[in-house]
Short mmCIF file of C-alpha atoms and ligand atoms in Angstrom, two decimals:
data_model
loop_
_atom_site.label_atom_id
_atom_site.label_comp_id
_atom_site.label_asym_id
_atom_site.label_seq_id
_atom_site.Cartn_x
_atom_site.Cartn_y
_atom_site.Cartn_z
CA ALA A 1 0.00 0.00 0.00
CA ASP A 2 1.09 3.60 -0.37
CA GLY A 3 0.01 4.87 3.04
CA ASP A 4 2.25 6.88 5.36
CA ALA A 5 2.80 4.90 8.58
CA ALA A 6 4.01 7.94 10.55
CA LYS A 7 0.84 9.86 9.72
CA GLY A 8 -1.15 6.73 10.48
CA GLU A 9 0.37 6.47 13.96
CA ASN A 10 -1.01 9.94 14.69
CA GLU A 11 -4.34 9.08 13.08
CA PHE A 12 -4.63 6.02 15.34
CA LYS A 13 -5.55 8.44 18.14
CA LYS A 14 -9.05 8.24 16.65
CA CYS A 15 -9.09 4.46 16.99
CA LYS A 16 -7.70 3.91 20.47
CA ALA A 17 -10.89 4.76 22.29
CA CYS A 18 -12.02 1.32 21.12
CA HIS A 19 -8.87 -0.54 20.06
CA MET A 20 -5.70 -1.45 21.90
CA ILE A 21 -2.54 -2.66 20.23
CA VAL A 22 -0.92 -5.33 22.39
CA ALA A 23 1.79 -7.62 21.00
CA ASP A 24 1.64 -11.39 21.38
CA ASP A 25 4.16 -11.23 24.24
CA GLY A 26 1.93 -8.76 26.10
CA THR A 27 3.88 -5.59 25.20
CA GLU A 28 1.44 -2.68 25.20
CA ILE A 29 2.13 -0.66 22.03
CA VAL A 30 -1.02 1.43 22.32
CA LYS A 31 -3.12 1.55 25.46
CA GLY A 32 -6.69 1.51 24.23
CA GLY A 33 -10.27 0.56 24.91
CA ARG A 34 -11.91 -2.82 24.71
CA THR A 35 -14.99 -2.00 22.63
CA GLY A 36 -13.16 -3.32 19.57
CA PRO A 37 -10.63 -6.16 19.14
CA ASN A 38 -6.86 -5.87 19.66
CA LEU A 39 -5.43 -4.70 16.31
CA TYR A 40 -1.91 -6.08 16.75
CA GLY A 41 -1.14 -8.20 13.68
CA VAL A 42 -4.47 -7.46 12.02
CA VAL A 43 -2.83 -7.18 8.58
CA GLY A 44 -2.48 -10.75 7.35
CA ARG A 45 -4.95 -12.03 9.93
CA VAL A 46 -8.30 -13.64 9.14
CA ALA A 47 -11.06 -11.06 9.73
CA GLY A 48 -13.16 -11.59 12.82
CA SER A 49 -10.69 -14.00 14.39
CA VAL A 50 -9.64 -12.54 17.76
CA GLU A 51 -10.51 -15.24 20.24
CA ASP A 52 -13.12 -14.32 22.82
CA PHE A 53 -14.15 -11.14 20.95
CA ARG A 54 -17.82 -11.17 20.06
CA TYR A 55 -18.02 -9.90 16.50
CA GLY A 56 -21.07 -8.78 14.57
CA LYS A 57 -22.62 -10.94 11.85
CA GLY A 58 -20.73 -9.22 9.03
CA LEU A 59 -17.27 -10.04 10.38
CA GLU A 60 -18.49 -13.50 11.42
CA ASP A 61 -19.35 -14.08 7.76
CA ALA A 62 -15.93 -12.78 6.72
CA ALA A 63 -14.25 -15.14 9.21
CA ALA A 64 -16.26 -18.09 7.90
CA ALA A 65 -15.15 -17.19 4.36
CA GLY A 66 -11.52 -17.03 5.48
CA PHE A 67 -11.17 -13.41 4.39
CA VAL A 68 -7.66 -12.10 5.24
CA TRP A 69 -7.09 -8.41 6.00
CA THR A 70 -4.80 -6.47 3.65
CA PRO A 71 -3.84 -2.80 4.09
CA GLU A 72 -6.07 -1.99 1.11
CA ALA A 73 -9.09 -3.74 2.62
CA ILE A 74 -8.60 -2.03 6.00
CA ALA A 75 -8.34 1.37 4.28
CA GLU A 76 -11.70 0.74 2.59
CA TYR A 77 -13.36 -0.87 5.62
CA VAL A 78 -12.75 2.06 7.97
CA VAL A 79 -14.49 4.52 5.63
CA ASP A 80 -17.80 2.76 6.26
CA PRO A 81 -17.54 -0.69 7.88
CA LYS A 82 -21.17 -1.72 7.36
CA ALA A 83 -21.25 -0.67 3.70
CA TRP A 84 -17.88 -2.33 3.06
CA LEU A 85 -19.06 -5.65 4.56
CA GLY A 86 -22.19 -5.60 2.43
CA GLY A 87 -20.16 -4.73 -0.66
CA GLN A 88 -17.96 -7.78 -0.10
CA GLY A 89 -21.03 -10.02 -0.02
CA PHE A 90 -20.94 -10.43 3.77
CA GLU A 91 -23.90 -9.53 5.93
CA ALA A 92 -24.16 -5.72 6.07
CA GLN A 93 -24.05 -5.56 9.84
CA SER A 94 -21.24 -3.96 11.84
CA LYS A 95 -20.54 -3.39 15.51
CA MET A 96 -18.00 -0.73 14.49
CA THR A 97 -20.08 2.39 13.98
CA PHE A 98 -17.09 4.74 13.66
CA LYS A 99 -16.22 6.01 10.15
CA LEU A 100 -12.86 7.46 9.15
CA ARG A 101 -13.48 9.88 6.28
CA LYS A 102 -9.89 10.08 5.11
CA GLY A 103 -6.47 8.74 6.02
CA GLY A 104 -7.43 5.06 5.98
CA GLU A 105 -4.37 4.18 3.87
CA ASP A 106 -2.10 5.78 6.46
CA VAL A 107 -3.63 4.03 9.45
CA ALA A 108 -3.51 0.71 7.55
CA ALA A 109 0.19 1.30 6.74
CA TYR A 110 0.82 2.00 10.43
CA LEU A 111 -0.89 -1.23 11.50
CA ALA A 112 1.07 -3.16 8.85
CA SER A 113 4.37 -1.63 9.98
CA LEU A 114 3.99 -2.98 13.52
CA THR A 115 4.37 -6.57 12.34
CA GLY A 116 6.44 -5.96 9.21
CA GLU A 117 3.55 -6.83 6.89
C1 LIG B 1 -13.40 -3.85 14.22
C2 LIG B 1 -9.99 -0.84 12.55
C3 LIG B 1 -11.95 2.78 15.13
C4 LIG B 1 -14.96 -0.35 17.22
C5 LIG B 1 -12.32 -3.35 13.52
C6 LIG B 1 -11.51 -4.08 12.57
C7 LIG B 1 -10.56 -3.23 12.11
C8 LIG B 1 -10.77 -1.96 12.75
C9 LIG B 1 -9.49 -3.54 11.08
C10 LIG B 1 -11.68 -5.56 12.22
C11 LIG B 1 -10.84 -6.35 13.18
C12 LIG B 1 -10.91 -7.86 13.03
O1 LIG B 1 -11.38 -8.38 12.02
O2 LIG B 1 -10.45 -8.54 13.98
C13 LIG B 1 -10.23 0.40 13.13
C14 LIG B 1 -9.43 1.57 12.86
C15 LIG B 1 -10.01 2.60 13.53
C16 LIG B 1 -11.13 2.06 14.28
C17 LIG B 1 -8.19 1.59 11.96
C18 LIG B 1 -9.65 4.07 13.51
C19 LIG B 1 -9.42 4.69 12.30
C20 LIG B 1 -12.93 2.25 15.94
C21 LIG B 1 -13.69 3.00 16.93
C22 LIG B 1 -14.56 2.11 17.49
C23 LIG B 1 -14.33 0.81 16.88
C24 LIG B 1 -13.48 4.47 17.25
C25 LIG B 1 -15.60 2.34 18.56
C26 LIG B 1 -16.37 3.47 18.55
C27 LIG B 1 -14.82 -1.57 16.58
C28 LIG B 1 -15.64 -2.74 16.84
C29 LIG B 1 -15.20 -3.73 15.96
C30 LIG B 1 -14.11 -3.18 15.19
C31 LIG B 1 -16.75 -2.84 17.87
C32 LIG B 1 -15.83 -5.11 15.76
C33 LIG B 1 -16.82 -4.92 14.60
C34 LIG B 1 -17.80 -6.06 14.38
O3 LIG B 1 -17.76 -7.07 15.10
O4 LIG B 1 -18.64 -5.90 13.47
N1 LIG B 1 -11.85 -2.06 13.60
N2 LIG B 1 -11.23 0.73 13.99
N3 LIG B 1 -13.34 0.94 15.94
N4 LIG B 1 -13.92 -1.86 15.59
FE1 LIG B 1 -12.61 -0.56 14.77
#
């Protein structure tokens, strides 16, 4: 992707009310809320696959289909999660009501950079 990870790190301030970033070894990269799933390693991960997180029907469908997050898909998803899910043929239902109007490429590049994706 062509996003700017440094800009995305700043943009992640809008996400951390609901999302933490905690590495597999427990290192807290971003202290965040628990409304949404941990986003560490989300790029390259099957959608809707954080254990013990109760996803909505749309991401459950995506998980069942084995859909894997790419930076491009995350950039599109965050603009309008519900519409994106429906557009992919998954159930148009999302528990993430937040919409990021612009800068999705940057935040996706930031998330990818954390795990070298
Ligand atoms: C899910 C990214 C902001 C609440 C997700 C997922 C991604 C994501 C990639 C899917 C994760 C997975 O499949 O495991 C982001 C980014 C944000 C952001 C980059 C900022 C630009 C927020 C905010 C909230 C929120 C502010 C709360 C108001 C949720 C919830 C889910 C979710 C509840 C689960 C959705 C479902 O089950 O349908 N987010 N998010 N997110 N996010 Fe966010």
